[in-house]
Amino acid sequence: MTPLDDSAGLALHGITVRFGGLTALEGVSLRVPPGQVVGVIGPNGAGKTTLFNVVCGLVRPTGGTIALDGAPLAPRPHRLARLGIARTLQGVGLFKGMTVLENVMTGAGHTARAGFLAGLLALPRGDRDERRLREEALALLDRFGVAGHANALPGTLPYAVGKRVALARALAARPRLLLLDEPAGGLGAQDIEELAEVITSLPGDGGCAVMLVEHHVDLVMRVCGRIVVLDFGRLLAEGTPDEIRDDPAVAEAYLGAAVEEGAQA
Ligand SMILES: Nc1ncnc2c1ncn2[C@@H]1O[C@H](COP(=O)(O)OP(=O)(O)O)[C@@H](O)[C@H]1O
Ligand SMILES: [Mg+2]
């Protein structure tokens, strides 16, 4: 890892993904520096989920490079935690057989023990480790306003609560990079308000870099320092929320998509 500031965080260069004859991403480059929330938006089919999947190792790019803190990165889903990457998925995705507190403790598992798998499997660990994990997990739940649900099973939680628990679990791993896939999906207006506050507070956590892939443009405008706009797999625009809001090409891409969706409805 190079200690140079401009290589810190996530750097994607020239990412191209083809699914058979379809080009889902074409030469996309972007950076997510530590301590920043970078939003990725774009109309349906623009390539947002594909980009997210590339960074989590679920999709292997046809071309391009990925680096984290200046070192080349070949993400694989089962190695993410070890690489310092945490993510939340569309939906909730908690372990059903564990309490909320245990779910969040599992998130921190690999920091407490040498092996990530050992953490996942909850092998016996020292009492002190256990107590520290428990306290940290409770503090995270408390910070997200869901500590009252610590002993509940995920299946019994309201959707918005489950989403916050999932976020707490992701942060418990103390990631260098946090990936959020459509965190506002399925949430009501009030829940989105509260989510905005939580996301705004995220980069404070040890300068974690946050990449937010989100359909909900208003949320992205509010919580992101920089925004990347994809359209038909290409990078259409990149800038501050104000720059993106005033960009005619962005408005046109969304308008075109809206007209098409309206025509299909
Ligand atoms: N596994 C896949 N196989 C084939 N085509 C795919 C696959 N995943 C996504 N696509 C296509 O790639 C394009 C980008 O999709 P996606 O990344 O899901 O866009 P978004 O998340 O912005 O709506 C779309 O045309 C979609 O149909
Ligand atoms: Mg998507």
PDB file of C-alpha atoms and ligand atoms in Angstrom:
ATOM      1  CA  MET A   1       0.000   0.000   0.000  1.00  0.00           C
ATOM      2  CA  THR A   2       1.289   3.442  -0.920  1.00  0.00           C
ATOM      3  CA  PRO A   3       0.737   6.049   1.743  1.00  0.00           C
ATOM      4  CA  LEU A   4       0.015   8.714  -0.882  1.00  0.00           C
ATOM      5  CA  ASP A   5      -3.288  10.462  -0.306  1.00  0.00           C
ATOM      6  CA  ASP A   6      -4.424  10.246  -3.912  1.00  0.00           C
ATOM      7  CA  SER A   7      -4.222   6.459  -3.950  1.00  0.00           C
ATOM      8  CA  ALA A   8      -6.156   5.998  -0.695  1.00  0.00           C
ATOM      9  CA  GLY A   9      -9.622   4.500  -0.800  1.00  0.00           C
ATOM     10  CA  LEU A  10     -11.244   2.707  -3.709  1.00  0.00           C
ATOM     11  CA  ALA A  11     -10.090   3.360  -7.266  1.00  0.00           C
ATOM     12  CA  LEU A  12     -11.804   1.842 -10.287  1.00  0.00           C
ATOM     13  CA  HIS A  13     -10.138   2.308 -13.634  1.00  0.00           C
ATOM     14  CA  GLY A  14     -11.673   1.564 -17.012  1.00  0.00           C
ATOM     15  CA  ILE A  15     -14.090  -1.065 -15.717  1.00  0.00           C
ATOM     16  CA  THR A  16     -15.869  -2.876 -18.536  1.00  0.00           C
ATOM     17  CA  VAL A  17     -18.386  -5.680 -18.082  1.00  0.00           C
ATOM     18  CA  ARG A  18     -19.986  -7.614 -20.908  1.00  0.00           C
ATOM     19  CA  PHE A  19     -22.740 -10.191 -20.484  1.00  0.00           C
ATOM     20  CA  GLY A  20     -22.634 -12.000 -23.783  1.00  0.00           C
ATOM     21  CA  GLY A  21     -23.406  -9.354 -26.388  1.00  0.00           C
ATOM     22  CA  LEU A  22     -24.657  -6.814 -23.835  1.00  0.00           C
ATOM     23  CA  THR A  23     -22.233  -4.213 -22.481  1.00  0.00           C
ATOM     24  CA  ALA A  24     -23.376  -3.470 -18.920  1.00  0.00           C
ATOM     25  CA  LEU A  25     -20.378  -1.212 -18.123  1.00  0.00           C
ATOM     26  CA  GLU A  26     -17.972   0.463 -20.499  1.00  0.00           C
ATOM     27  CA  GLY A  27     -14.700   1.995 -19.306  1.00  0.00           C
ATOM     28  CA  VAL A  28     -15.995   3.293 -15.967  1.00  0.00           C
ATOM     29  CA  SER A  29     -13.427   4.991 -13.724  1.00  0.00           C
ATOM     30  CA  LEU A  30     -14.183   6.423 -10.319  1.00  0.00           C
ATOM     31  CA  ARG A  31     -12.669   7.030  -6.902  1.00  0.00           C
ATOM     32  CA  VAL A  32     -14.044   6.749  -3.411  1.00  0.00           C
ATOM     33  CA  PRO A  33     -11.599   8.450  -1.024  1.00  0.00           C
ATOM     34  CA  PRO A  34     -11.541   7.572   2.700  1.00  0.00           C
ATOM     35  CA  GLY A  35     -13.937   9.622   4.766  1.00  0.00           C
ATOM     36  CA  GLN A  36     -16.242  10.353   1.845  1.00  0.00           C
ATOM     37  CA  VAL A  37     -19.611   9.103   0.701  1.00  0.00           C
ATOM     38  CA  VAL A  38     -19.650   8.764  -3.081  1.00  0.00           C
ATOM     39  CA  GLY A  39     -23.029   8.120  -4.671  1.00  0.00           C
ATOM     40  CA  VAL A  40     -23.622   6.114  -7.833  1.00  0.00           C
ATOM     41  CA  ILE A  41     -26.928   6.922  -9.511  1.00  0.00           C
ATOM     42  CA  GLY A  42     -28.456   6.395 -12.926  1.00  0.00           C
ATOM     43  CA  PRO A  43     -31.682   5.293 -14.585  1.00  0.00           C
ATOM     44  CA  ASN A  44     -32.803   1.659 -14.519  1.00  0.00           C
ATOM     45  CA  GLY A  45     -30.406  -0.580 -16.379  1.00  0.00           C
ATOM     46  CA  ALA A  46     -27.582   1.990 -16.210  1.00  0.00           C
ATOM     47  CA  GLY A  47     -25.195  -0.522 -14.625  1.00  0.00           C
ATOM     48  CA  LYS A  48     -25.307   0.451 -10.919  1.00  0.00           C
ATOM     49  CA  THR A  49     -25.846  -3.046  -9.554  1.00  0.00           C
ATOM     50  CA  THR A  50     -23.252  -4.449 -11.942  1.00  0.00           C
ATOM     51  CA  LEU A  51     -20.721  -1.916 -10.670  1.00  0.00           C
ATOM     52  CA  PHE A  52     -21.555  -2.813  -7.080  1.00  0.00           C
ATOM     53  CA  ASN A  53     -21.151  -6.503  -7.910  1.00  0.00           C
ATOM     54  CA  VAL A  54     -17.769  -5.867  -9.510  1.00  0.00           C
ATOM     55  CA  VAL A  55     -16.476  -4.304  -6.288  1.00  0.00           C
ATOM     56  CA  CYS A  56     -17.835  -7.203  -4.198  1.00  0.00           C
ATOM     57  CA  GLY A  57     -16.356  -9.775  -6.541  1.00  0.00           C
ATOM     58  CA  LEU A  58     -19.713 -11.166  -7.671  1.00  0.00           C
ATOM     59  CA  VAL A  59     -19.058 -10.074 -11.254  1.00  0.00           C
ATOM     60  CA  ARG A  60     -15.601 -10.257 -12.821  1.00  0.00           C
ATOM     61  CA  PRO A  61     -14.933  -7.331 -15.091  1.00  0.00           C
ATOM     62  CA  THR A  62     -14.077  -8.032 -18.712  1.00  0.00           C
ATOM     63  CA  GLY A  63     -11.594  -5.179 -18.511  1.00  0.00           C
ATOM     64  CA  GLY A  64     -10.217  -2.554 -16.129  1.00  0.00           C
ATOM     65  CA  THR A  65      -8.543  -2.524 -12.730  1.00  0.00           C
ATOM     66  CA  ILE A  66      -9.602  -2.145  -9.098  1.00  0.00           C
ATOM     67  CA  ALA A  67      -7.378  -0.865  -6.307  1.00  0.00           C
ATOM     68  CA  LEU A  68      -7.930  -0.323  -2.592  1.00  0.00           C
ATOM     69  CA  ASP A  69      -5.530   1.987  -0.756  1.00  0.00           C
ATOM     70  CA  GLY A  70      -3.156   1.838  -3.697  1.00  0.00           C
ATOM     71  CA  ALA A  71      -2.941  -1.962  -3.871  1.00  0.00           C
ATOM     72  CA  PRO A  72      -4.517  -3.974  -6.697  1.00  0.00           C
ATOM     73  CA  LEU A  73      -7.704  -5.635  -5.529  1.00  0.00           C
ATOM     74  CA  ALA A  74      -9.216  -8.866  -6.809  1.00  0.00           C
ATOM     75  CA  PRO A  75     -12.382  -8.976  -4.742  1.00  0.00           C
ATOM     76  CA  ARG A  76     -14.036 -12.326  -3.987  1.00  0.00           C
ATOM     77  CA  PRO A  77     -17.283 -12.467  -2.033  1.00  0.00           C
ATOM     78  CA  HIS A  78     -15.908 -14.762   0.707  1.00  0.00           C
ATOM     79  CA  ARG A  79     -12.751 -12.661   1.157  1.00  0.00           C
ATOM     80  CA  LEU A  80     -14.367  -9.237   1.488  1.00  0.00           C
ATOM     81  CA  ALA A  81     -14.084  -8.981   5.267  1.00  0.00           C
ATOM     82  CA  ARG A  82     -10.404  -9.830   5.182  1.00  0.00           C
ATOM     83  CA  LEU A  83      -9.883  -7.208   2.495  1.00  0.00           C
ATOM     84  CA  GLY A  84     -11.514  -4.601   4.730  1.00  0.00           C
ATOM     85  CA  ILE A  85     -14.694  -4.363   2.685  1.00  0.00           C
ATOM     86  CA  ALA A  86     -18.193  -4.540   4.153  1.00  0.00           C
ATOM     87  CA  ARG A  87     -21.484  -4.307   2.332  1.00  0.00           C
ATOM     88  CA  THR A  88     -25.184  -4.247   2.875  1.00  0.00           C
ATOM     89  CA  LEU A  89     -27.445  -5.841   0.317  1.00  0.00           C
ATOM     90  CA  GLN A  90     -30.801  -4.984  -1.154  1.00  0.00           C
ATOM     91  CA  GLY A  91     -33.316  -6.302   1.358  1.00  0.00           C
ATOM     92  CA  VAL A  92     -32.090  -7.095   4.865  1.00  0.00           C
ATOM     93  CA  GLY A  93     -29.959 -10.254   4.719  1.00  0.00           C
ATOM     94  CA  LEU A  94     -29.451 -11.022   8.415  1.00  0.00           C
ATOM     95  CA  PHE A  95     -28.801 -14.528   9.750  1.00  0.00           C
ATOM     96  CA  LYS A  96     -32.251 -15.791  10.747  1.00  0.00           C
ATOM     97  CA  GLY A  97     -31.183 -18.137  13.527  1.00  0.00           C
ATOM     98  CA  MET A  98     -29.224 -15.530  15.486  1.00  0.00           C
ATOM     99  CA  THR A  99     -30.403 -12.615  17.590  1.00  0.00           C
ATOM    100  CA  VAL A 100     -29.852  -9.062  16.397  1.00  0.00           C
ATOM    101  CA  LEU A 101     -26.946  -8.674  18.811  1.00  0.00           C
ATOM    102  CA  GLU A 102     -25.326 -11.918  17.639  1.00  0.00           C
ATOM    103  CA  ASN A 103     -25.707 -10.811  14.026  1.00  0.00           C
ATOM    104  CA  VAL A 104     -23.815  -7.604  14.720  1.00  0.00           C
ATOM    105  CA  MET A 105     -21.153  -9.450  16.744  1.00  0.00           C
ATOM    106  CA  THR A 106     -20.665 -11.772  13.786  1.00  0.00           C
ATOM    107  CA  GLY A 107     -19.874  -8.716  11.696  1.00  0.00           C
ATOM    108  CA  ALA A 108     -16.914  -7.968  13.970  1.00  0.00           C
ATOM    109  CA  GLY A 109     -15.836 -11.621  14.187  1.00  0.00           C
ATOM    110  CA  HIS A 110     -12.776 -11.368  11.984  1.00  0.00           C
ATOM    111  CA  THR A 111     -11.390  -8.386  13.894  1.00  0.00           C
ATOM    112  CA  ALA A 112     -11.456 -10.329  17.146  1.00  0.00           C
ATOM    113  CA  ARG A 113      -9.858 -13.497  15.850  1.00  0.00           C
ATOM    114  CA  ALA A 114      -7.215 -14.199  13.259  1.00  0.00           C
ATOM    115  CA  GLY A 115      -9.495 -16.183  10.976  1.00  0.00           C
ATOM    116  CA  PHE A 116     -12.573 -14.728   9.365  1.00  0.00           C
ATOM    117  CA  LEU A 117     -14.096 -18.214   9.113  1.00  0.00           C
ATOM    118  CA  ALA A 118     -13.440 -18.871  12.768  1.00  0.00           C
ATOM    119  CA  GLY A 119     -15.329 -15.676  13.510  1.00  0.00           C
ATOM    120  CA  LEU A 120     -18.186 -16.678  11.266  1.00  0.00           C
ATOM    121  CA  LEU A 121     -18.437 -20.089  12.867  1.00  0.00           C
ATOM    122  CA  ALA A 122     -18.450 -18.495  16.322  1.00  0.00           C
ATOM    123  CA  LEU A 123     -15.752 -20.831  17.646  1.00  0.00           C
ATOM    124  CA  PRO A 124     -15.080 -20.443  21.358  1.00  0.00           C
ATOM    125  CA  ARG A 125     -13.223 -17.253  22.086  1.00  0.00           C
ATOM    126  CA  GLY A 126     -11.906 -15.676  25.242  1.00  0.00           C
ATOM    127  CA  ASP A 127     -14.378 -14.076  27.606  1.00  0.00           C
ATOM    128  CA  ARG A 128     -12.681 -10.741  27.212  1.00  0.00           C
ATOM    129  CA  ASP A 129     -13.039 -10.813  23.408  1.00  0.00           C
ATOM    130  CA  GLU A 130     -16.630 -11.843  23.778  1.00  0.00           C
ATOM    131  CA  ARG A 131     -17.402  -9.037  26.203  1.00  0.00           C
ATOM    132  CA  ARG A 132     -15.682  -6.421  24.050  1.00  0.00           C
ATOM    133  CA  LEU A 133     -17.537  -7.599  20.933  1.00  0.00           C
ATOM    134  CA  ARG A 134     -20.810  -7.519  22.792  1.00  0.00           C
ATOM    135  CA  GLU A 135     -20.215  -3.974  24.064  1.00  0.00           C
ATOM    136  CA  GLU A 136     -19.184  -2.691  20.649  1.00  0.00           C
ATOM    137  CA  ALA A 137     -22.148  -4.347  18.970  1.00  0.00           C
ATOM    138  CA  LEU A 138     -24.525  -2.857  21.525  1.00  0.00           C
ATOM    139  CA  ALA A 139     -22.978   0.590  21.049  1.00  0.00           C
ATOM    140  CA  LEU A 140     -23.548   0.358  17.291  1.00  0.00           C
ATOM    141  CA  LEU A 141     -27.141  -0.776  17.754  1.00  0.00           C
ATOM    142  CA  ASP A 142     -27.650   2.080  20.179  1.00  0.00           C
ATOM    143  CA  ARG A 143     -26.190   4.577  17.736  1.00  0.00           C
ATOM    144  CA  PHE A 144     -28.638   3.421  15.069  1.00  0.00           C
ATOM    145  CA  GLY A 145     -31.527   3.610  17.539  1.00  0.00           C
ATOM    146  CA  VAL A 146     -32.258  -0.135  17.548  1.00  0.00           C
ATOM    147  CA  ALA A 147     -30.591  -1.340  20.779  1.00  0.00           C
ATOM    148  CA  GLY A 148     -34.039  -2.207  22.142  1.00  0.00           C
ATOM    149  CA  HIS A 149     -34.178  -5.034  19.592  1.00  0.00           C
ATOM    150  CA  ALA A 150     -30.843  -6.589  20.614  1.00  0.00           C
ATOM    151  CA  ASN A 151     -32.344  -9.916  21.719  1.00  0.00           C
ATOM    152  CA  ALA A 152     -34.955 -10.171  18.967  1.00  0.00           C
ATOM    153  CA  LEU A 153     -34.708 -12.557  16.039  1.00  0.00           C
ATOM    154  CA  PRO A 154     -34.434 -10.848  12.638  1.00  0.00           C
ATOM    155  CA  GLY A 155     -37.690 -12.401  11.389  1.00  0.00           C
ATOM    156  CA  THR A 156     -39.674 -10.445  13.976  1.00  0.00           C
ATOM    157  CA  LEU A 157     -38.271  -6.993  13.097  1.00  0.00           C
ATOM    158  CA  PRO A 158     -39.964  -4.225  11.130  1.00  0.00           C
ATOM    159  CA  TYR A 159     -38.210  -3.847   7.772  1.00  0.00           C
ATOM    160  CA  ALA A 160     -36.582  -0.484   8.549  1.00  0.00           C
ATOM    161  CA  VAL A 161     -35.163  -1.831  11.817  1.00  0.00           C
ATOM    162  CA  GLY A 162     -33.699  -4.828   9.997  1.00  0.00           C
ATOM    163  CA  LYS A 163     -31.992  -2.501   7.539  1.00  0.00           C
ATOM    164  CA  ARG A 164     -30.328  -0.607  10.371  1.00  0.00           C
ATOM    165  CA  VAL A 165     -29.189  -3.771  12.059  1.00  0.00           C
ATOM    166  CA  ALA A 166     -27.636  -4.853   8.752  1.00  0.00           C
ATOM    167  CA  LEU A 167     -25.819  -1.531   8.594  1.00  0.00           C
ATOM    168  CA  ALA A 168     -24.599  -1.951  12.165  1.00  0.00           C
ATOM    169  CA  ARG A 169     -23.317  -5.421  11.298  1.00  0.00           C
ATOM    170  CA  ALA A 170     -21.432  -4.055   8.287  1.00  0.00           C
ATOM    171  CA  LEU A 171     -19.813  -1.312  10.382  1.00  0.00           C
ATOM    172  CA  ALA A 172     -18.896  -3.725  13.174  1.00  0.00           C
ATOM    173  CA  ALA A 173     -16.242  -5.107  10.826  1.00  0.00           C
ATOM    174  CA  ARG A 174     -14.541  -1.667  10.872  1.00  0.00           C
ATOM    175  CA  PRO A 175     -14.200  -1.719   7.101  1.00  0.00           C
ATOM    176  CA  ARG A 176     -11.907   0.450   4.989  1.00  0.00           C
ATOM    177  CA  LEU A 177     -14.641   0.464   2.388  1.00  0.00           C
ATOM    178  CA  LEU A 178     -18.366   0.202   2.981  1.00  0.00           C
ATOM    179  CA  LEU A 179     -20.637  -0.643   0.048  1.00  0.00           C
ATOM    180  CA  LEU A 180     -24.318   0.189   0.315  1.00  0.00           C
ATOM    181  CA  ASP A 181     -26.688  -1.214  -2.297  1.00  0.00           C
ATOM    182  CA  GLU A 182     -30.002   0.641  -2.440  1.00  0.00           C
ATOM    183  CA  PRO A 183     -30.307   1.140   1.337  1.00  0.00           C
ATOM    184  CA  ALA A 184     -33.456   3.249   0.852  1.00  0.00           C
ATOM    185  CA  GLY A 185     -35.244   0.494  -1.070  1.00  0.00           C
ATOM    186  CA  GLY A 186     -38.581  -0.358   0.523  1.00  0.00           C
ATOM    187  CA  LEU A 187     -38.347   2.393   3.155  1.00  0.00           C
ATOM    188  CA  GLY A 188     -40.963   5.072   3.832  1.00  0.00           C
ATOM    189  CA  ALA A 189     -40.242   8.811   3.892  1.00  0.00           C
ATOM    190  CA  GLN A 190     -39.633   8.980   7.658  1.00  0.00           C
ATOM    191  CA  ASP A 191     -37.273   6.006   7.582  1.00  0.00           C
ATOM    192  CA  ILE A 192     -35.360   7.563   4.690  1.00  0.00           C
ATOM    193  CA  GLU A 193     -34.961  10.765   6.752  1.00  0.00           C
ATOM    194  CA  GLU A 194     -33.372   8.775   9.555  1.00  0.00           C
ATOM    195  CA  LEU A 195     -31.280   6.738   7.143  1.00  0.00           C
ATOM    196  CA  ALA A 196     -29.894   9.981   5.686  1.00  0.00           C
ATOM    197  CA  GLU A 197     -28.649  10.968   9.145  1.00  0.00           C
ATOM    198  CA  VAL A 198     -27.040   7.595   9.719  1.00  0.00           C
ATOM    199  CA  ILE A 199     -25.260   7.615   6.341  1.00  0.00           C
ATOM    200  CA  THR A 200     -24.034  11.162   6.856  1.00  0.00           C
ATOM    201  CA  SER A 201     -22.396  10.030  10.096  1.00  0.00           C
ATOM    202  CA  LEU A 202     -20.688   6.970   8.543  1.00  0.00           C
ATOM    203  CA  PRO A 203     -17.382   8.381   7.250  1.00  0.00           C
ATOM    204  CA  GLY A 204     -16.587   9.480  10.797  1.00  0.00           C
ATOM    205  CA  ASP A 205     -15.875   5.814  11.529  1.00  0.00           C
ATOM    206  CA  GLY A 206     -12.125   5.702  11.108  1.00  0.00           C
ATOM    207  CA  GLY A 207     -12.232   7.457   7.754  1.00  0.00           C
ATOM    208  CA  CYS A 208     -14.130   4.652   6.072  1.00  0.00           C
ATOM    209  CA  ALA A 209     -14.816   5.183   2.348  1.00  0.00           C
ATOM    210  CA  VAL A 210     -18.474   4.697   1.465  1.00  0.00           C
ATOM    211  CA  MET A 211     -19.866   3.862  -1.964  1.00  0.00           C
ATOM    212  CA  LEU A 212     -23.620   4.296  -2.088  1.00  0.00           C
ATOM    213  CA  VAL A 213     -25.496   2.788  -5.031  1.00  0.00           C
ATOM    214  CA  GLU A 214     -29.006   4.125  -4.873  1.00  0.00           C
ATOM    215  CA  HIS A 215     -32.091   4.606  -6.992  1.00  0.00           C
ATOM    216  CA  HIS A 216     -33.393   7.299  -4.633  1.00  0.00           C
ATOM    217  CA  VAL A 217     -31.781  10.423  -6.091  1.00  0.00           C
ATOM    218  CA  ASP A 218     -32.899  12.815  -3.345  1.00  0.00           C
ATOM    219  CA  LEU A 219     -31.164  10.730  -0.677  1.00  0.00           C
ATOM    220  CA  VAL A 220     -27.949  10.617  -2.696  1.00  0.00           C
ATOM    221  CA  MET A 221     -28.061  14.390  -3.224  1.00  0.00           C
ATOM    222  CA  ARG A 222     -28.323  14.892   0.531  1.00  0.00           C
ATOM    223  CA  VAL A 223     -25.708  12.527   1.871  1.00  0.00           C
ATOM    224  CA  CYS A 224     -22.994  12.369  -0.794  1.00  0.00           C
ATOM    225  CA  GLY A 225     -20.003  14.643  -1.209  1.00  0.00           C
ATOM    226  CA  ARG A 226     -19.575  13.463  -4.790  1.00  0.00           C
ATOM    227  CA  ILE A 227     -21.886  11.726  -7.210  1.00  0.00           C
ATOM    228  CA  VAL A 228     -21.194   9.575 -10.235  1.00  0.00           C
ATOM    229  CA  VAL A 229     -23.953   9.226 -12.824  1.00  0.00           C
ATOM    230  CA  LEU A 230     -24.114   6.139 -15.029  1.00  0.00           C
ATOM    231  CA  ASP A 231     -26.187   5.890 -18.179  1.00  0.00           C
ATOM    232  CA  PHE A 232     -26.206   2.871 -20.480  1.00  0.00           C
ATOM    233  CA  GLY A 233     -23.087   1.576 -18.723  1.00  0.00           C
ATOM    234  CA  ARG A 234     -21.046   4.697 -19.273  1.00  0.00           C
ATOM    235  CA  LEU A 235     -20.014   7.430 -16.879  1.00  0.00           C
ATOM    236  CA  LEU A 236     -22.292  10.282 -17.884  1.00  0.00           C
ATOM    237  CA  ALA A 237     -21.304  12.845 -15.240  1.00  0.00           C
ATOM    238  CA  GLU A 238     -19.328  13.205 -12.016  1.00  0.00           C
ATOM    239  CA  GLY A 239     -19.385  16.031  -9.523  1.00  0.00           C
ATOM    240  CA  THR A 240     -20.833  17.585  -6.396  1.00  0.00           C
ATOM    241  CA  PRO A 241     -24.587  17.295  -5.797  1.00  0.00           C
ATOM    242  CA  ASP A 242     -25.022  20.886  -7.075  1.00  0.00           C
ATOM    243  CA  GLU A 243     -23.082  20.167 -10.256  1.00  0.00           C
ATOM    244  CA  ILE A 244     -25.080  17.005 -10.898  1.00  0.00           C
ATOM    245  CA  ARG A 245     -28.392  18.756 -10.225  1.00  0.00           C
ATOM    246  CA  ASP A 246     -27.546  21.444 -12.793  1.00  0.00           C
ATOM    247  CA  ASP A 247     -26.195  19.071 -15.454  1.00  0.00           C
ATOM    248  CA  PRO A 248     -28.523  19.051 -18.483  1.00  0.00           C
ATOM    249  CA  ALA A 249     -27.209  15.665 -19.678  1.00  0.00           C
ATOM    250  CA  VAL A 250     -28.205  14.102 -16.339  1.00  0.00           C
ATOM    251  CA  ALA A 251     -31.687  15.619 -16.472  1.00  0.00           C
ATOM    252  CA  GLU A 252     -32.071  14.347 -20.019  1.00  0.00           C
ATOM    253  CA  ALA A 253     -30.992  10.797 -19.100  1.00  0.00           C
ATOM    254  CA  TYR A 254     -33.535  10.659 -16.270  1.00  0.00           C
ATOM    255  CA  LEU A 255     -36.262  12.274 -18.332  1.00  0.00           C
ATOM    256  CA  GLY A 256     -35.692   9.796 -21.158  1.00  0.00           C
ATOM    257  CA  ALA A 257     -35.842   6.912 -18.695  1.00  0.00           C
ATOM    258  CA  ALA A 258     -38.980   8.310 -17.041  1.00  0.00           C
ATOM    259  CA  VAL A 259     -40.752   8.665 -20.383  1.00  0.00           C
ATOM    260  CA  GLU A 260     -39.801   5.093 -21.284  1.00  0.00           C
ATOM    261  CA  GLU A 261     -40.970   3.729 -17.924  1.00  0.00           C
ATOM    262  CA  GLY A 262     -44.221   5.684 -18.265  1.00  0.00           C
ATOM    263  CA  ALA A 263     -44.748   4.246 -21.719  1.00  0.00           C
ATOM    264  CA  GLN A 264     -44.219   0.720 -20.358  1.00  0.00           C
ATOM    265  CA  ALA A 265     -46.510   1.182 -17.370  1.00  0.00           C
TER     266      ALA A 265
HETATM  267  N1  LIG B   1     -26.194 -11.353 -15.024  1.00  0.00           N
HETATM  268  C1  LIG B   1     -26.578 -10.648 -16.078  1.00  0.00           C
HETATM  269  N2  LIG B   1     -26.679 -11.215 -17.311  1.00  0.00           N
HETATM  270  C2  LIG B   1     -27.051 -10.497 -18.381  1.00  0.00           C
HETATM  271  N3  LIG B   1     -27.334  -9.184 -18.361  1.00  0.00           N
HETATM  272  C3  LIG B   1     -27.268  -8.560 -17.182  1.00  0.00           C
HETATM  273  C4  LIG B   1     -26.891  -9.241 -15.977  1.00  0.00           C
HETATM  274  N4  LIG B   1     -26.896  -8.345 -14.957  1.00  0.00           N
HETATM  275  C5  LIG B   1     -27.265  -7.173 -15.497  1.00  0.00           C
HETATM  276  N5  LIG B   1     -27.492  -7.286 -16.814  1.00  0.00           N
HETATM  277  C6  LIG B   1     -27.859  -6.208 -17.736  1.00  0.00           C
HETATM  278  O1  LIG B   1     -26.872  -5.201 -17.603  1.00  0.00           O
HETATM  279  C7  LIG B   1     -27.462  -3.900 -17.656  1.00  0.00           C
HETATM  280  C8  LIG B   1     -27.168  -3.146 -16.366  1.00  0.00           C
HETATM  281  O2  LIG B   1     -27.933  -3.731 -15.316  1.00  0.00           O
HETATM  282  P1  LIG B   1     -27.825  -3.288 -13.801  1.00  0.00           P
HETATM  283  O3  LIG B   1     -26.405  -3.225 -13.421  1.00  0.00           O
HETATM  284  O4  LIG B   1     -28.706  -4.194 -13.021  1.00  0.00           O
HETATM  285  O5  LIG B   1     -28.442  -1.815 -13.852  1.00  0.00           O
HETATM  286  P2  LIG B   1     -29.062  -0.922 -12.658  1.00  0.00           P
HETATM  287  O6  LIG B   1     -28.701  -1.530 -11.365  1.00  0.00           O
HETATM  288  O7  LIG B   1     -28.468   0.449 -12.875  1.00  0.00           O
HETATM  289  O8  LIG B   1     -30.550  -0.888 -12.880  1.00  0.00           O
HETATM  290  C9  LIG B   1     -28.944  -4.117 -17.912  1.00  0.00           C
HETATM  291  O9  LIG B   1     -29.161  -4.019 -19.299  1.00  0.00           O
HETATM  292  C10 LIG B   1     -29.178  -5.526 -17.412  1.00  0.00           C
HETATM  293  O10 LIG B   1     -30.259  -6.124 -18.089  1.00  0.00           O
HETATM  294 MG    MG B   2     -29.880  -2.136  -9.682  1.00  0.00          MG
END
